[in-house]
Amino acid sequence: MSDHGERAAIVGIGESAYLRGAEETPLEMMLTATHAALEDAGLSGKDIDGIIPPPVYTCAEELAANLGIDDLRYAATIQMGGASPTAAIGHAARAIQDGVANTVLLTVGWSGFSAMRPKPGARRAAPLQFGSLTRAFRDFYRPYGAVMPAQLYAWIATRYVHLYDVPAEATGAVAIACRKHAQLNEKALMRGKPLTMDDYLASRWVAEPFRLFDCCLETDGACALILTSAERARDLRVKPAYVLGAAEGHPYPADDIPSRPDFFRIGLADAAPRALAEAGIQASDADFLGIYDCFTHVVLLEIEALGLCGRGEAKDWVRGGRIELGGEMPLNTHGGLLSQAHVWGMNHAVEAVRQLRGTAGAAQVKDAKLGIVTGWGDLGDGSIAVLGGA
């Protein structure tokens, strides 16, 4: 991808409300976000000829029927859990570049709170199913008492903490940065609920080494992105965010943590060098980061996988205000999964587009021209998109 004429661009962004206890179904929330993204781009459903839906709750055909798309030329579903939306950016960009589709919709939505903790009388969402991961949980983890993601990720995090002597204040720095940024975002669930280091350290254990504030939020909500060619993007009314590079990676074995020869060789360790090389940059060139933050410890692993510091060094890299607004590398300026909402990381991409447009309001990074968004799914699948402004 040597010039903007060969790149796809994100030209529309949309969100539903982020809340706990949505009345809408996941599909309805996705349609709300999609209509907002279409309006943002100045397009209609008829302009869409490609769809990449989430791996749960709906399919491309159902979305097409609801949007009045009678010529769906491209449809794909990515089975990478939370890494799927960021991976979808790369898939869509290449479909557009190859001429398979002209304008592609990416959307994700779910009842991440309501489906897990339904209120009496509430509409019930369909149960989540994640292919081989669901079977691995059922057959190999649950019989031994590991039933929640925090318990499984704790295997990796515990080894990391002990091997590299990671203090709680390092992961606390991640949680506090996201919470600070959420105070500037009217759509953040944790707005109005500041967090201090004392609060963080005093929070209850969930599964050691994870405290409560190491864990992402459970929320309902949806996001949507519209991508088209860079050439067409120039004729639309919004400032585009160009896809400069994208890649995905998968740990081995993907769903079997105990059998991995290297716990810390996550999918992003393979994906990041490919995407950064495609974009012709180093991660340190970015003006801001959107790091998938299902757990604070995962953020440290991803920072190292991006090459921003060496293995075991993220514990120092994230401290001293570096990842806060006004610092060298602001991280999750919308609040992230930890303090805005859990929308599978697509809300990170929405925020990245706002930063590149210069419309992020009080959370705006000055002169932002280059951003990196990452995804983490299942038990370490990784994805990355490098985005640039005009």
Coordinates of C-alpha atoms in Angstrom, one line a residue:
M1 CA 0.0 0.0 0.0
S2 CA 2.2 2.8 -1.3
D3 CA -0.2 5.7 -1.5
H4 CA -3.7 6.7 -0.5
G5 CA -5.1 5.7 -3.9
E6 CA -4.5 2.0 -3.1
R7 CA -5.9 2.1 0.4
A8 CA -9.4 1.7 1.9
A9 CA -10.7 4.3 4.3
I10 CA -13.2 4.3 7.2
V11 CA -15.8 6.9 6.2
G12 CA -18.6 6.2 8.7
I13 CA -18.7 5.5 12.4
G14 CA -21.8 4.8 14.6
E15 CA -22.6 3.7 18.1
S16 CA -25.7 2.7 20.1
A17 CA -26.0 3.7 23.7
Y18 CA -23.7 1.8 26.1
L19 CA -25.6 0.5 29.1
R20 CA -26.4 -2.3 31.5
G21 CA -29.9 -3.6 30.8
A22 CA -30.7 -2.8 27.2
E23 CA -34.3 -3.2 26.0
E24 CA -33.1 -3.7 22.5
T25 CA -31.8 -7.1 21.1
P26 CA -28.2 -7.2 19.9
L27 CA -29.5 -7.1 16.3
E28 CA -31.5 -4.0 17.0
M29 CA -28.5 -2.3 18.6
M30 CA -26.3 -3.2 15.6
L31 CA -28.9 -1.7 13.3
T32 CA -29.0 1.5 15.4
A33 CA -25.2 1.8 15.2
T34 CA -25.3 1.0 11.5
H35 CA -27.8 3.7 10.6
A36 CA -25.7 6.2 12.6
A37 CA -22.6 5.2 10.6
L38 CA -24.5 5.5 7.3
E39 CA -25.7 8.9 8.3
D40 CA -22.2 9.9 9.4
A41 CA -20.9 8.9 5.9
G42 CA -23.8 10.4 4.0
L43 CA -24.7 7.0 2.6
S44 CA -27.7 4.7 2.6
G45 CA -28.1 1.0 3.0
K46 CA -28.3 0.6 -0.8
D47 CA -24.7 1.8 -1.0
I48 CA -23.4 -1.2 1.0
D49 CA -22.4 -4.3 -1.0
G50 CA -20.2 -6.0 1.6
I51 CA -20.9 -7.0 5.2
I52 CA -18.6 -8.5 7.9
P53 CA -20.9 -9.3 10.9
P54 CA -19.8 -10.4 14.3
P55 CA -19.4 -14.2 14.9
V56 CA -22.5 -14.1 17.3
Y57 CA -26.1 -13.0 17.3
T58 CA -26.6 -12.3 13.5
C59 CA -25.4 -13.0 10.0
A60 CA -24.7 -10.9 6.9
E61 CA -27.9 -12.0 5.3
E62 CA -30.1 -10.9 8.2
L63 CA -28.4 -7.5 8.3
A64 CA -28.8 -7.1 4.5
A65 CA -32.5 -7.8 4.7
N66 CA -32.9 -5.2 7.4
L67 CA -30.9 -2.6 5.5
G68 CA -32.5 -3.2 2.1
I69 CA -29.3 -4.4 0.5
D70 CA -30.4 -6.3 -2.6
D71 CA -26.9 -6.8 -4.1
L72 CA -24.6 -8.2 -1.4
R73 CA -21.4 -9.0 -3.2
Y74 CA -19.2 -9.9 -0.3
A75 CA -19.8 -11.4 3.1
A76 CA -17.4 -13.0 5.6
T77 CA -17.5 -13.9 9.3
I78 CA -14.3 -13.9 11.4
Q79 CA -14.1 -16.3 14.2
M80 CA -11.6 -14.6 16.5
G81 CA -13.7 -13.6 19.5
G82 CA -12.8 -10.1 20.6
A83 CA -10.1 -9.8 17.9
S84 CA -12.7 -10.2 15.2
P85 CA -13.7 -6.5 14.7
T86 CA -10.2 -5.2 14.3
A87 CA -9.3 -8.1 12.1
A88 CA -12.4 -7.3 10.0
I89 CA -10.9 -3.9 9.2
G90 CA -8.1 -5.6 7.3
H91 CA -10.4 -8.1 5.6
A92 CA -12.7 -5.2 4.4
A93 CA -9.8 -3.1 3.2
R94 CA -8.4 -5.9 1.1
A95 CA -11.8 -6.8 -0.3
I96 CA -12.2 -3.2 -1.4
Q97 CA -8.6 -3.0 -2.7
D98 CA -9.2 -6.2 -4.7
G99 CA -12.4 -4.9 -6.2
V100 CA -14.6 -7.6 -4.5
A101 CA -16.7 -4.9 -2.8
N102 CA -17.0 -1.2 -3.0
T103 CA -18.5 -0.3 0.4
V104 CA -18.3 -2.6 3.4
L105 CA -20.2 -2.5 6.7
L106 CA -18.5 -3.8 9.8
T107 CA -20.7 -4.1 12.9
V108 CA -20.7 -5.8 16.3
G109 CA -23.2 -5.7 19.1
W110 CA -24.1 -7.9 22.1
S111 CA -25.8 -8.1 25.4
G112 CA -22.6 -8.4 27.3
F113 CA -24.4 -7.6 30.6
S114 CA -28.0 -8.6 30.0
A115 CA -27.3 -12.0 28.6
M116 CA -25.0 -12.8 31.5
R117 CA -27.0 -11.2 34.3
P118 CA -30.6 -11.0 33.0
K119 CA -33.2 -9.1 35.0
P120 CA -36.5 -10.9 35.8
G121 CA -38.9 -10.5 32.8
A122 CA -36.2 -9.1 30.5
R123 CA -36.0 -10.3 26.9
R124 CA -33.4 -13.1 26.7
A125 CA -30.6 -13.0 24.2
A126 CA -29.4 -16.2 22.5
P127 CA -26.5 -17.9 24.3
L128 CA -23.0 -17.1 23.0
Q129 CA -21.2 -19.8 21.1
F130 CA -17.6 -19.5 20.0
G131 CA -16.8 -22.6 18.0
S132 CA -13.8 -24.6 19.1
L133 CA -13.2 -22.3 22.1
T134 CA -16.6 -23.3 23.5
R135 CA -15.7 -27.0 23.1
A136 CA -12.3 -26.4 24.8
F137 CA -14.0 -24.7 27.7
R138 CA -16.6 -27.5 28.1
D139 CA -14.3 -30.4 27.7
F140 CA -11.0 -29.3 29.3
Y141 CA -11.4 -26.3 31.5
R142 CA -14.8 -26.3 33.3
P143 CA -14.4 -29.9 34.7
Y144 CA -11.4 -28.5 36.7
G145 CA -13.2 -25.4 37.9
A146 CA -12.0 -22.8 35.4
V147 CA -15.3 -21.3 34.2
M148 CA -14.6 -17.6 33.6
P149 CA -12.1 -15.8 31.3
A150 CA -10.4 -14.2 34.4
Q151 CA -9.5 -17.6 35.6
L152 CA -8.1 -18.7 32.3
Y153 CA -6.2 -15.5 31.6
A154 CA -4.8 -15.6 35.1
W155 CA -2.6 -18.6 34.1
I156 CA -0.8 -16.4 31.7
A157 CA -0.9 -13.3 33.9
T158 CA 0.4 -15.1 37.0
R159 CA 3.4 -16.5 35.1
Y160 CA 4.1 -13.0 33.7
V161 CA 3.8 -11.2 37.0
H162 CA 6.2 -13.7 38.8
L163 CA 8.7 -14.0 36.0
Y164 CA 9.1 -10.3 35.5
D165 CA 8.3 -9.1 39.0
V166 CA 5.4 -6.9 37.8
P167 CA 4.1 -4.6 40.6
A168 CA 0.4 -3.9 41.1
E169 CA 1.1 -0.3 40.4
A170 CA 2.0 -1.1 36.8
T171 CA -1.4 -2.6 36.0
G172 CA -3.0 0.0 38.2
A173 CA -1.5 2.7 35.8
V174 CA -3.4 1.2 32.9
A175 CA -6.7 1.0 34.9
I176 CA -6.3 4.6 36.1
A177 CA -5.4 6.0 32.6
C178 CA -8.5 4.5 31.1
R179 CA -10.7 5.7 34.0
K180 CA -9.2 9.3 33.7
H181 CA -10.0 9.3 30.0
A182 CA -13.6 8.0 30.6
Q183 CA -14.3 11.2 32.6
L184 CA -14.0 13.1 29.4
N185 CA -16.4 10.9 27.4
E186 CA -20.2 11.4 27.8
K187 CA -20.8 7.8 26.4
A188 CA -18.5 6.2 29.0
L189 CA -20.2 4.0 31.6
M190 CA -17.6 5.0 34.2
R191 CA -17.9 8.7 33.7
G192 CA -18.4 10.4 37.0
K193 CA -16.7 7.5 38.8
P194 CA -13.0 8.5 39.2
L195 CA -10.4 5.9 40.3
T196 CA -7.3 6.4 42.4
M197 CA -4.4 4.1 42.9
D198 CA -5.5 3.5 46.5
D199 CA -9.0 2.6 45.1
Y200 CA -7.4 0.2 42.7
L201 CA -5.1 -1.5 45.2
A202 CA -8.0 -1.9 47.7
S203 CA -10.3 -3.5 45.2
R204 CA -11.3 -7.1 45.7
W205 CA -9.7 -10.1 44.1
V206 CA -11.5 -11.7 41.1
A207 CA -8.9 -14.3 40.2
E208 CA -5.3 -13.6 41.2
P209 CA -3.5 -11.6 40.0
F210 CA -6.7 -9.8 38.7
R211 CA -8.3 -7.3 41.0
L212 CA -11.8 -6.0 40.2
F213 CA -10.4 -2.9 38.3
D214 CA -8.1 -5.1 36.2
C215 CA -11.2 -6.5 34.6
C216 CA -13.2 -4.9 31.7
L217 CA -16.8 -3.9 32.0
E218 CA -19.8 -6.0 31.2
T219 CA -22.1 -3.9 29.0
D220 CA -24.7 -4.0 26.3
G221 CA -24.1 -2.0 23.1
A222 CA -23.1 -1.9 19.4
C223 CA -20.7 -0.2 17.0
A224 CA -20.5 0.1 13.3
L225 CA -17.9 1.1 10.7
I226 CA -18.3 1.9 7.0
L227 CA -15.3 1.4 4.7
T228 CA -14.9 2.3 1.1
S229 CA -12.0 3.1 -1.3
A230 CA -9.8 6.0 -0.6
E231 CA -10.7 7.4 -4.0
R232 CA -14.4 7.4 -3.2
A233 CA -13.8 8.6 0.3
R234 CA -12.5 11.9 -1.0
D235 CA -15.9 12.6 -2.5
L236 CA -17.8 12.0 0.8
R237 CA -18.5 14.7 3.4
V238 CA -16.4 13.3 6.3
K239 CA -12.7 13.3 6.8
P240 CA -11.5 9.7 6.1
A241 CA -9.3 7.5 8.2
Y242 CA -7.1 5.5 5.9
V243 CA -6.2 1.9 6.6
L244 CA -2.4 1.9 6.3
G245 CA -1.8 -1.7 7.5
A246 CA -3.6 -4.6 9.0
A247 CA -2.9 -8.1 10.1
E248 CA -4.0 -11.0 12.4
G249 CA -2.1 -13.6 14.3
H250 CA -3.0 -16.7 16.3
P251 CA -1.1 -18.3 19.2
Y252 CA -0.3 -22.0 19.1
P253 CA -2.2 -24.0 20.2
A254 CA -5.0 -21.5 19.9
D255 CA -7.3 -22.9 22.6
D256 CA -4.8 -24.8 24.8
I257 CA -2.9 -22.5 27.1
P258 CA -1.1 -25.2 29.1
S259 CA 0.4 -26.8 26.0
R260 CA 2.0 -23.5 24.6
P261 CA 5.8 -23.5 24.6
D262 CA 5.7 -19.8 25.2
F263 CA 2.8 -18.2 27.1
F264 CA 3.7 -14.7 26.0
R265 CA 3.8 -15.3 22.2
I266 CA 0.3 -14.0 21.7
G267 CA -1.2 -13.6 18.3
L268 CA -0.3 -9.9 18.2
A269 CA 3.4 -10.9 18.4
D270 CA 3.1 -12.2 14.8
A271 CA 0.5 -9.8 13.5
A272 CA 2.1 -6.5 14.6
P273 CA 5.3 -6.7 12.6
R274 CA 3.4 -7.5 9.5
A275 CA 0.9 -4.6 9.9
L276 CA 3.6 -2.1 10.9
A277 CA 5.8 -3.2 7.9
E278 CA 2.8 -2.8 5.6
A279 CA 2.2 0.7 6.9
G280 CA 6.0 1.5 6.8
I281 CA 6.1 2.6 10.4
Q282 CA 7.2 1.6 13.9
A283 CA 4.7 1.5 16.7
S284 CA 6.6 4.4 18.4
D285 CA 5.6 6.6 15.4
A286 CA 1.9 6.5 16.5
D287 CA 0.3 9.5 18.1
F288 CA -2.1 7.4 20.2
L289 CA -3.0 3.7 20.9
G290 CA -6.3 1.9 21.1
I291 CA -5.2 -1.3 22.9
Y292 CA -7.7 -4.1 23.6
D293 CA -8.0 -4.0 27.3
C294 CA -10.1 -7.0 28.5
F295 CA -7.6 -7.1 31.4
T296 CA -4.9 -4.7 32.4
H297 CA -2.2 -7.4 32.2
V298 CA -3.2 -8.2 28.6
V299 CA -2.5 -4.5 27.8
L300 CA 1.1 -5.0 29.0
L301 CA 1.5 -8.1 26.8
E302 CA 0.2 -6.2 23.8
I303 CA 2.4 -3.2 24.3
E304 CA 5.4 -5.5 24.3
A305 CA 4.1 -7.4 21.2
L306 CA 4.0 -4.0 19.4
G307 CA 7.7 -3.6 20.0
L308 CA 7.2 -0.5 22.1
C309 CA 9.5 -2.1 24.8
G310 CA 11.2 -5.4 25.5
R311 CA 9.6 -8.4 27.1
G312 CA 8.9 -7.7 30.8
E313 CA 9.5 -4.0 30.4
A314 CA 5.9 -2.8 30.0
K315 CA 5.6 -2.6 33.8
D316 CA 7.9 0.5 33.7
W317 CA 6.8 1.8 30.2
V318 CA 3.2 2.4 31.2
R319 CA 4.0 4.4 34.3
G320 CA 4.8 8.1 34.8
G321 CA 1.9 9.4 32.8
R322 CA 3.2 8.2 29.4
I323 CA -0.2 6.5 28.5
E324 CA -2.4 9.4 29.7
L325 CA -3.6 12.3 27.7
G326 CA -0.7 14.8 27.5
G327 CA 1.8 12.0 27.7
E328 CA 4.0 10.5 25.0
M329 CA 1.5 7.8 24.0
P330 CA -2.1 8.3 25.1
L331 CA -3.9 5.0 25.4
N332 CA -7.7 4.3 25.1
T333 CA -8.6 8.0 25.1
H334 CA -12.3 7.0 25.2
G335 CA -11.9 4.9 28.3
G336 CA -11.5 1.5 26.7
L337 CA -13.2 -1.7 27.6
L338 CA -12.1 -1.0 31.2
S339 CA -14.0 2.2 31.6
Q340 CA -16.1 3.1 28.5
A341 CA -17.8 -0.1 27.4
H342 CA -17.1 -3.6 26.2
V343 CA -18.0 -3.6 22.5
W344 CA -15.3 -6.2 21.4
G345 CA -12.9 -3.4 20.7
M346 CA -14.8 -1.8 17.8
N347 CA -15.3 1.2 20.1
H348 CA -11.5 1.6 20.0
A349 CA -11.7 1.9 16.2
V350 CA -14.5 4.4 16.5
E351 CA -12.4 6.5 18.9
A352 CA -9.4 6.3 16.6
V353 CA -11.4 7.7 13.7
R354 CA -12.6 10.6 15.9
Q355 CA -9.0 11.3 16.9
L356 CA -7.9 11.3 13.2
R357 CA -10.8 13.6 12.3
G358 CA -9.9 15.9 15.2
T359 CA -13.4 15.5 16.7
A360 CA -12.6 13.7 20.0
G361 CA -13.5 16.8 22.0
A362 CA -11.8 17.1 25.4
A363 CA -10.0 13.8 24.8
Q364 CA -8.4 15.0 21.5
V365 CA -4.7 14.2 21.1
K366 CA -3.1 17.3 19.5
D367 CA -2.3 17.0 15.8
A368 CA -3.2 13.3 15.8
K369 CA -2.3 11.8 12.4
L370 CA -1.4 8.2 13.1
G371 CA -3.1 5.6 15.4
I372 CA -2.8 1.9 16.2
V373 CA -5.8 -0.2 17.2
T374 CA -5.4 -3.8 18.5
G375 CA -7.7 -6.7 19.1
W376 CA -7.5 -9.7 21.5
G377 CA -9.8 -12.6 21.2
D378 CA -10.5 -16.0 22.8
L379 CA -7.2 -17.1 24.5
G380 CA -4.8 -14.8 22.7
D381 CA -5.8 -14.3 19.1
G382 CA -4.5 -11.0 17.9
S383 CA -5.4 -8.3 15.3
I384 CA -4.1 -4.9 14.5
A385 CA -5.0 -2.0 12.3
V386 CA -2.8 1.0 11.6
L387 CA -4.9 4.1 10.8
G388 CA -3.8 7.4 9.3
G389 CA -5.5 10.7 8.8
A390 CA -5.7 12.7 5.6

